[in-house]
């Protein structure tokens, strides 16, 4: 098979190439799909193309550079977008034990941390990327990059793929171009246009998920930048119905809030706001107490001030800020606090309103909510129902998971299903 690289093709005349299987996008899902397409179809020419100069950028930055490969307990309910039933069907085809075995086979031992997250024992994302690239090579799959695909058209033989100065004829295609998150990594949403051009729909809503949320710059949280505490975020409908809660580490920043609880809540909050602009978010800074317990403890303070009490449970700056918000004198002994003051303080601590002004957008989002609906894909093969010969996998699909390795698990599982099914 000829090698073709867009970079080396300054000629305006397109360079032609023909392959049996072309995987577009060499991220987590595309690499997985390429490896399994190569292993399953040793007689076929399989090629992976990617528009990025540096391959696997997201794998390298994932998990703070350690790559949270998967989670010990992957459950379809940890995902949103498509129905849990549809997501489960794909996840079940390549489950966590299979993922662990696969990575072991390609030379990456995984370790489970207390949180249930699995990381390479080396604590280096590079180990994961290098092993995947090596396995791709072992499977005799050629990778060409940077080679950004601009258009894909149906042809008599399959597909005609065009990029800058290059044309590739492919009998079958796996589209693994990701979503729109971290566009500088190469995933800028162009895959959605390609999917559309081949007859697919894209969900009406596409928005950043696992994304930090912003607050007005003068909000007290922005002045507490650097503080990290366990907290619960609660999502409420306009009518006051409790919709969802996430408890985890929460980080106050100069722009608002980040950390696992916020990232997990973000897609639900953004979706709720799109449905109903009056839905709201509150934060509970003392997630291991009930309002009744806190009220009782405040009543029993005697000469101890509320700030002194709170300091035992949270950083001093936050304790003082919460008393300030509730307009409670930080030096008042607990025994001298009026009932109304206690109630206001309890509410400020446990149902503290967050006037979210927006989110940090795709540049800071770990994933994209929305994409190609799974109803348009055969879940046993990941082949398109509207464009035979086209397979889809990874984040381009309307599936986004919680923080903790769930998004990679979707990429491994859907990439595996597409890879073993293509070519037949
Ligand atoms: C900062 C950050 C940290 C993360 N940490 C974790 C984590 O620890 N655990 C976890 O489970 N998930 C994590 N995620 C999410 C995870 O990285 C993604 O869910 C996953 O990478 C999606 O894989 P994908 O292959 O579908 O898409 P991508 O990884 O986005 O790969 C798509 C590839 O397609 C290429 N491409 C796009 N368009 C074209 C085109 N037109 N032509 C050619 N190539 C194209 C891109 O260059 C890219 O290489 C993180 C994400 C970010 C941004």
XYZ file of C-alpha atoms and ligand atoms in Angstrom:
477
model
C 0.000 0.000 0.000
C 1.274 3.458 -0.859
C 1.848 5.884 1.926
C 0.264 9.279 1.572
C 0.778 12.379 3.637
C -1.097 15.619 3.055
C 1.911 17.612 4.189
C 4.084 16.224 1.472
C 1.604 17.033 -1.268
C 2.005 20.632 -2.321
C 0.831 19.727 -5.832
C -2.634 21.030 -6.727
C -3.254 17.709 -8.488
C -4.857 15.401 -5.982
C -2.881 12.334 -5.021
C -4.975 9.177 -5.182
C -4.931 6.303 -2.806
C -7.152 3.260 -2.442
C -7.754 1.330 0.748
C -10.299 -1.193 1.919
C -10.987 0.395 5.277
C -10.312 3.993 6.199
C -10.586 5.171 9.799
C -10.977 8.957 10.020
C -9.682 10.221 13.359
C -6.906 8.595 15.400
C -8.109 9.474 18.883
C -9.018 6.840 21.469
C -11.971 5.476 19.479
C -10.242 5.618 16.088
C -7.079 3.885 17.330
C -9.156 1.159 18.954
C -11.256 0.762 15.807
C -8.128 0.713 13.626
C -6.396 -1.933 15.758
C -9.416 -4.232 15.662
C -10.140 -3.565 11.989
C -6.534 -4.526 11.207
C -6.591 -7.604 13.431
C -9.947 -8.762 12.072
C -9.120 -8.104 8.418
C -5.449 -9.006 7.912
C -6.041 -9.352 4.177
C -7.410 -5.806 3.873
C -5.571 -2.509 3.539
C -6.535 -0.492 6.609
C -5.524 3.140 6.997
C -6.002 5.664 9.789
C -5.869 9.366 8.979
C -5.858 12.244 11.430
C -5.788 15.989 10.896
C -3.629 16.626 13.942
C 0.095 17.212 13.827
C 0.418 15.538 17.252
C -1.486 12.290 17.638
C -3.446 11.369 20.740
C -3.459 14.839 22.305
C -6.480 14.026 24.447
C -5.054 10.738 25.644
C -1.921 12.604 26.712
C -3.746 15.312 28.674
C -6.351 12.964 30.141
C -6.495 12.433 33.857
C -3.999 15.215 34.486
C -1.411 13.466 32.271
C -1.999 10.066 33.895
C -4.886 8.960 31.608
C -7.866 7.628 33.488
C -8.368 4.701 31.095
C -11.603 3.371 32.561
C -13.616 2.902 35.736
C -14.073 -0.176 37.862
C -17.853 0.073 37.722
C -19.027 1.165 34.311
C -22.764 1.456 34.202
C -24.851 2.867 31.353
C -26.536 5.150 33.881
C -23.275 7.086 34.172
C -23.874 8.346 30.619
C -26.254 10.811 29.043
C -27.448 11.525 25.521
C -28.704 8.288 23.975
C -30.853 5.888 26.010
C -29.075 3.852 28.720
C -30.400 0.719 27.019
C -28.685 1.593 23.723
C -25.441 2.625 25.447
C -25.409 -0.579 27.514
C -25.709 -2.690 24.381
C -22.416 -1.317 23.100
C -20.638 -1.208 26.484
C -21.508 -4.865 27.075
C -19.635 -5.884 23.926
C -16.323 -4.711 25.412
C -16.587 -4.465 29.155
C -14.096 -3.375 31.814
C -12.436 -6.806 32.309
C -11.957 -7.004 28.525
C -10.497 -3.507 28.565
C -8.051 -4.467 31.320
C -7.068 -7.628 29.400
C -6.670 -5.703 26.156
C -4.384 -3.125 27.711
C -2.395 -5.861 29.456
C -2.015 -7.628 26.118
C -0.614 -4.480 24.495
C 1.713 -3.924 27.443
C -0.179 -1.564 29.747
C -0.940 -2.753 33.276
C -3.776 -0.846 34.911
C -4.206 -0.158 38.616
C -7.433 0.669 40.400
C -7.468 3.668 42.700
C -9.720 4.157 45.728
C -12.186 6.179 43.645
C -12.676 3.213 41.286
C -10.735 4.948 38.506
C -8.180 2.882 36.591
C -4.829 4.336 35.538
C -1.707 2.838 33.995
C 0.671 1.650 36.727
C 3.277 3.993 35.236
C 0.979 6.981 35.959
C 1.923 8.188 32.489
C -0.605 8.767 29.711
C 2.264 8.380 27.250
C 2.391 4.651 28.132
C -1.204 4.280 26.949
C -0.738 6.239 23.727
C 2.535 4.520 22.805
C 1.007 1.088 23.384
C -2.008 1.931 21.207
C 0.214 3.260 18.418
C 2.415 0.194 18.667
C -0.617 -2.121 18.526
C -1.849 -0.210 15.475
C 1.463 -0.847 13.773
C 1.418 -4.520 14.807
C -2.032 -4.797 13.226
C -0.473 -3.514 9.976
C -2.569 -0.390 9.995
C -0.948 2.615 8.390
C -1.379 5.965 10.149
C -1.153 9.153 8.124
C -1.097 12.575 9.736
C -1.514 15.470 9.565
C -4.185 14.632 7.048
C -7.430 16.440 7.665
C -10.447 15.091 5.825
C -12.608 17.809 4.318
C -15.309 15.843 2.487
C -16.572 12.304 2.151
C -18.841 11.324 -0.721
C -20.451 8.081 -1.716
C -18.928 6.470 -4.794
C -19.693 3.382 -6.839
C -17.044 1.415 -4.901
C -17.708 2.894 -1.491
C -16.472 6.351 -0.547
C -14.382 9.115 -2.000
C -12.541 10.991 0.728
C -10.916 14.358 0.068
C -8.475 16.360 2.130
C -5.978 19.061 1.279
C -4.284 17.720 -1.841
C -5.308 14.133 -1.303
C -8.062 11.784 -2.422
C -8.606 8.379 -0.918
C -10.946 5.723 -2.254
C -12.196 3.566 0.564
C -14.592 0.660 0.452
C -15.661 1.224 4.032
C -15.178 4.014 6.505
C -15.079 4.381 10.260
C -15.801 7.942 11.300
C -14.101 8.574 14.668
C -13.599 12.329 14.549
C -14.780 13.033 18.108
C -16.917 15.999 19.047
C -16.070 19.670 19.515
C -14.247 19.650 22.832
C -10.630 20.818 22.975
C -10.669 21.961 19.319
C -6.938 22.661 19.337
C -6.438 18.881 19.631
C -8.006 18.513 16.163
C -11.565 17.694 17.246
C -13.362 20.776 16.005
C -16.742 19.311 15.077
C -15.994 18.911 11.377
C -16.936 15.256 11.764
C -20.502 16.389 12.398
C -20.549 18.056 8.951
C -19.152 14.901 7.369
C -21.790 12.752 9.106
C -24.507 15.173 7.970
C -23.250 15.137 4.392
C -23.651 11.349 4.422
C -27.281 11.586 5.522
C -26.997 11.546 9.305
C -28.786 13.841 11.664
C -27.003 15.556 14.519
C -28.949 16.031 17.732
C -30.699 19.382 17.917
C -28.527 20.267 20.866
C -24.766 20.034 20.878
C -23.064 21.674 23.843
C -19.959 21.426 26.043
C -20.081 18.839 28.833
C -17.749 18.136 31.750
C -17.069 21.848 31.653
C -16.327 24.393 34.422
C -19.128 26.872 35.190
C -18.706 30.619 35.448
C -20.131 33.040 38.049
C -20.266 36.843 38.040
C -16.729 38.101 38.814
C -17.838 39.757 42.065
C -19.455 36.586 43.410
C -17.853 35.532 46.696
C -16.831 32.148 45.220
C -14.576 33.894 42.676
C -12.788 35.601 45.551
C -12.049 32.221 47.135
C -9.964 31.054 44.189
C -7.856 28.009 45.042
C -10.099 26.564 47.727
C -11.102 22.913 47.187
C -13.745 21.285 49.366
C -16.133 18.363 49.163
C -19.549 19.789 48.285
C -22.887 18.819 46.783
C -24.305 20.601 43.764
C -28.097 20.467 43.506
C -30.074 21.172 40.349
C -33.606 22.552 40.731
C -36.411 23.076 38.235
C -38.155 26.451 38.045
C -40.977 25.010 40.148
C -38.507 23.958 42.856
C -38.351 20.250 42.010
C -35.036 18.641 42.891
C -33.651 17.243 39.617
C -30.137 15.993 40.322
C -27.269 16.083 42.813
C -23.528 15.434 42.539
C -21.258 15.264 45.574
C -17.513 15.416 45.051
C -14.488 17.623 45.272
C -15.345 21.209 44.278
C -12.859 23.873 43.287
C -13.415 27.640 43.637
C -11.666 29.539 40.863
C -11.308 33.144 39.744
C -14.014 32.529 37.106
C -16.402 30.400 39.171
C -16.411 26.688 39.905
C -14.673 23.582 38.686
C -13.780 20.135 40.038
C -15.501 16.763 39.600
C -18.870 17.717 41.163
C -19.162 20.742 38.865
C -17.978 18.920 35.740
C -20.448 16.092 36.351
C -23.287 18.536 36.932
C -22.445 20.821 34.002
C -24.169 18.923 31.161
C -27.339 18.458 33.231
C -27.380 22.104 34.242
C -26.775 23.345 30.687
C -29.487 21.012 29.335
C -31.916 22.069 32.079
C -31.278 25.753 31.336
C -31.941 25.158 27.626
C -35.281 23.557 28.541
C -36.125 26.058 31.212
C -34.037 29.217 31.760
C -35.385 29.471 35.315
C -33.858 26.196 36.494
C -31.163 26.819 39.071
C -28.161 25.450 40.865
C -27.332 25.565 44.559
C -24.321 24.324 46.486
C -24.187 22.612 49.850
C -20.834 23.321 51.491
C -21.456 20.804 54.289
C -22.606 17.735 52.350
C -22.288 15.296 55.243
C -24.837 17.056 57.445
C -28.585 17.565 57.139
C -30.043 21.060 57.682
C -31.623 19.765 60.912
C -28.258 18.510 62.205
C -26.559 21.799 61.341
C -29.318 23.836 62.983
C -29.037 21.708 66.141
C -25.236 22.147 66.205
C -25.544 25.906 65.764
C -28.033 25.983 68.623
C -25.583 24.110 70.854
C -22.585 26.373 70.186
C -22.725 28.269 73.486
C -19.808 30.778 73.502
C -18.348 29.318 70.294
C -18.935 31.544 67.263
C -20.418 30.147 64.024
C -17.162 30.966 62.210
C -15.186 28.939 64.754
C -17.559 26.038 64.289
C -17.431 26.209 60.482
C -13.639 26.473 60.473
C -13.511 22.937 61.829
C -15.273 21.762 58.665
C -13.966 24.035 55.910
C -11.224 26.557 55.140
C -11.333 29.729 57.209
C -11.860 31.989 54.172
C -14.943 30.039 53.118
C -16.333 29.976 56.689
C -16.008 33.763 56.949
C -17.478 34.294 53.470
C -20.547 32.189 54.300
C -21.180 34.146 57.536
C -20.796 37.296 55.489
C -23.300 36.127 52.884
C -25.784 35.290 55.670
C -25.041 38.686 57.304
C -24.124 36.933 60.551
C -21.605 38.702 62.781
C -18.600 36.333 62.705
C -17.849 37.132 66.381
C -21.312 36.539 67.781
C -21.449 33.602 70.231
C -23.744 30.862 68.962
C -25.990 31.194 72.014
C -26.771 34.794 71.027
C -27.825 34.021 67.492
C -31.501 34.553 66.759
C -33.455 31.667 65.207
C -33.896 33.623 61.974
C -30.117 34.171 61.769
C -29.488 30.468 62.287
C -31.951 29.621 59.548
C -30.384 32.129 57.146
C -26.897 30.812 57.879
C -27.997 27.205 57.413
C -29.568 28.115 54.093
C -26.476 30.037 52.967
C -24.345 27.011 53.756
C -26.610 24.252 52.473
C -28.633 25.827 49.735
C -26.317 28.546 48.591
C -27.568 29.900 45.225
C -25.116 29.842 42.344
C -26.054 32.519 39.792
C -24.249 30.699 36.965
C -23.459 33.104 34.140
C -22.213 30.506 31.643
C -19.587 27.861 31.074
C -15.965 27.851 29.901
C -16.877 26.454 26.489
C -15.336 23.815 24.268
C -11.755 24.924 24.948
C -12.170 23.718 28.516
C -14.829 21.015 28.082
C -13.688 17.414 28.406
C -16.482 16.117 26.180
C -19.299 17.155 23.871
C -22.946 16.462 24.619
C -24.926 15.554 21.508
C -23.835 14.191 18.151
C -25.026 11.407 15.878
C -28.091 9.791 17.494
C -27.558 6.133 18.348
C -30.962 5.434 16.790
C -29.234 6.000 13.432
C -26.588 3.350 14.166
C -26.807 -0.468 14.298
C -25.568 -1.108 17.792
C -24.260 -4.609 17.103
C -21.866 -3.281 14.441
C -21.812 0.530 14.866
C -22.668 0.687 11.179
C -24.782 3.572 10.011
C -28.419 2.772 9.298
C -28.585 5.585 6.758
C -25.275 5.069 4.963
C -24.194 1.420 4.647
C -20.433 0.963 4.777
C -20.020 3.872 7.176
C -19.328 3.045 10.819
C -19.219 5.521 13.686
C -17.609 5.333 17.108
C -16.514 7.447 20.052
C -17.515 10.952 20.941
C -19.063 11.742 17.553
C -22.013 9.702 18.828
C -24.618 11.208 21.102
C -23.065 9.716 24.258
C -21.277 11.579 27.036
C -20.254 10.096 30.342
C -19.401 11.194 33.842
C -15.908 12.000 34.883
C -13.844 8.964 35.938
C -12.908 6.980 32.821
C -16.420 6.531 31.435
C -15.781 8.497 28.244
C -12.730 6.465 27.320
C -14.653 3.276 28.073
C -17.256 4.388 25.531
C -14.452 5.078 23.039
C -12.835 1.635 23.613
C -16.146 -0.247 23.442
C -17.658 1.535 20.444
C -14.270 1.533 18.667
C -13.941 -2.212 19.256
C -17.447 -2.931 17.923
C -16.847 -0.806 14.812
C -13.394 -2.346 14.276
C -14.433 -5.999 14.469
C -17.542 -5.381 12.347
C -16.119 -3.360 9.484
C -14.863 -5.201 6.436
C -17.353 -8.036 6.595
C -8.593 17.668 29.091
C -9.343 16.376 28.903
C -9.153 15.340 29.828
C -9.864 14.149 29.674
N -9.638 13.144 30.583
C -10.319 11.979 30.448
C -10.043 10.875 31.309
O -9.110 10.920 32.129
N -10.807 9.748 31.173
C -11.804 9.652 30.232
O -12.474 8.625 30.166
N -12.029 10.656 29.368
C -11.304 11.800 29.430
N -11.530 12.805 28.540
C -12.500 12.576 27.460
C -11.860 11.706 26.378
O -10.591 12.248 26.039
C -12.744 11.668 25.124
O -14.028 11.214 25.484
C -12.154 10.734 24.096
O -10.851 11.159 23.753
C -13.018 10.676 22.832
O -12.349 9.873 21.898
P -12.644 10.005 20.331
O -11.613 9.170 19.695
O -14.057 9.737 20.077
O -12.410 11.528 19.991
P -11.079 12.403 20.044
O -10.197 11.940 21.137
O -11.536 13.803 20.074
O -10.334 12.063 18.683
C -10.823 12.474 17.447
C -9.667 12.528 16.480
O -10.188 12.842 15.173
C -9.346 13.770 14.549
N -10.149 14.525 13.572
C -11.204 15.331 13.802
N -11.689 15.811 12.658
C -10.931 15.293 11.666
C -10.930 15.442 10.252
N -11.822 16.186 9.620
N -9.989 14.769 9.541
C -9.052 13.981 10.148
N -9.015 13.825 11.493
C -9.944 14.473 12.237
C -8.820 14.631 15.677
O -7.599 15.248 15.311
C -8.666 13.623 16.799
O -7.377 13.073 16.829
C -10.793 13.990 28.618
C -10.945 15.020 27.686
C -10.229 16.195 27.808
C -10.421 17.263 26.780
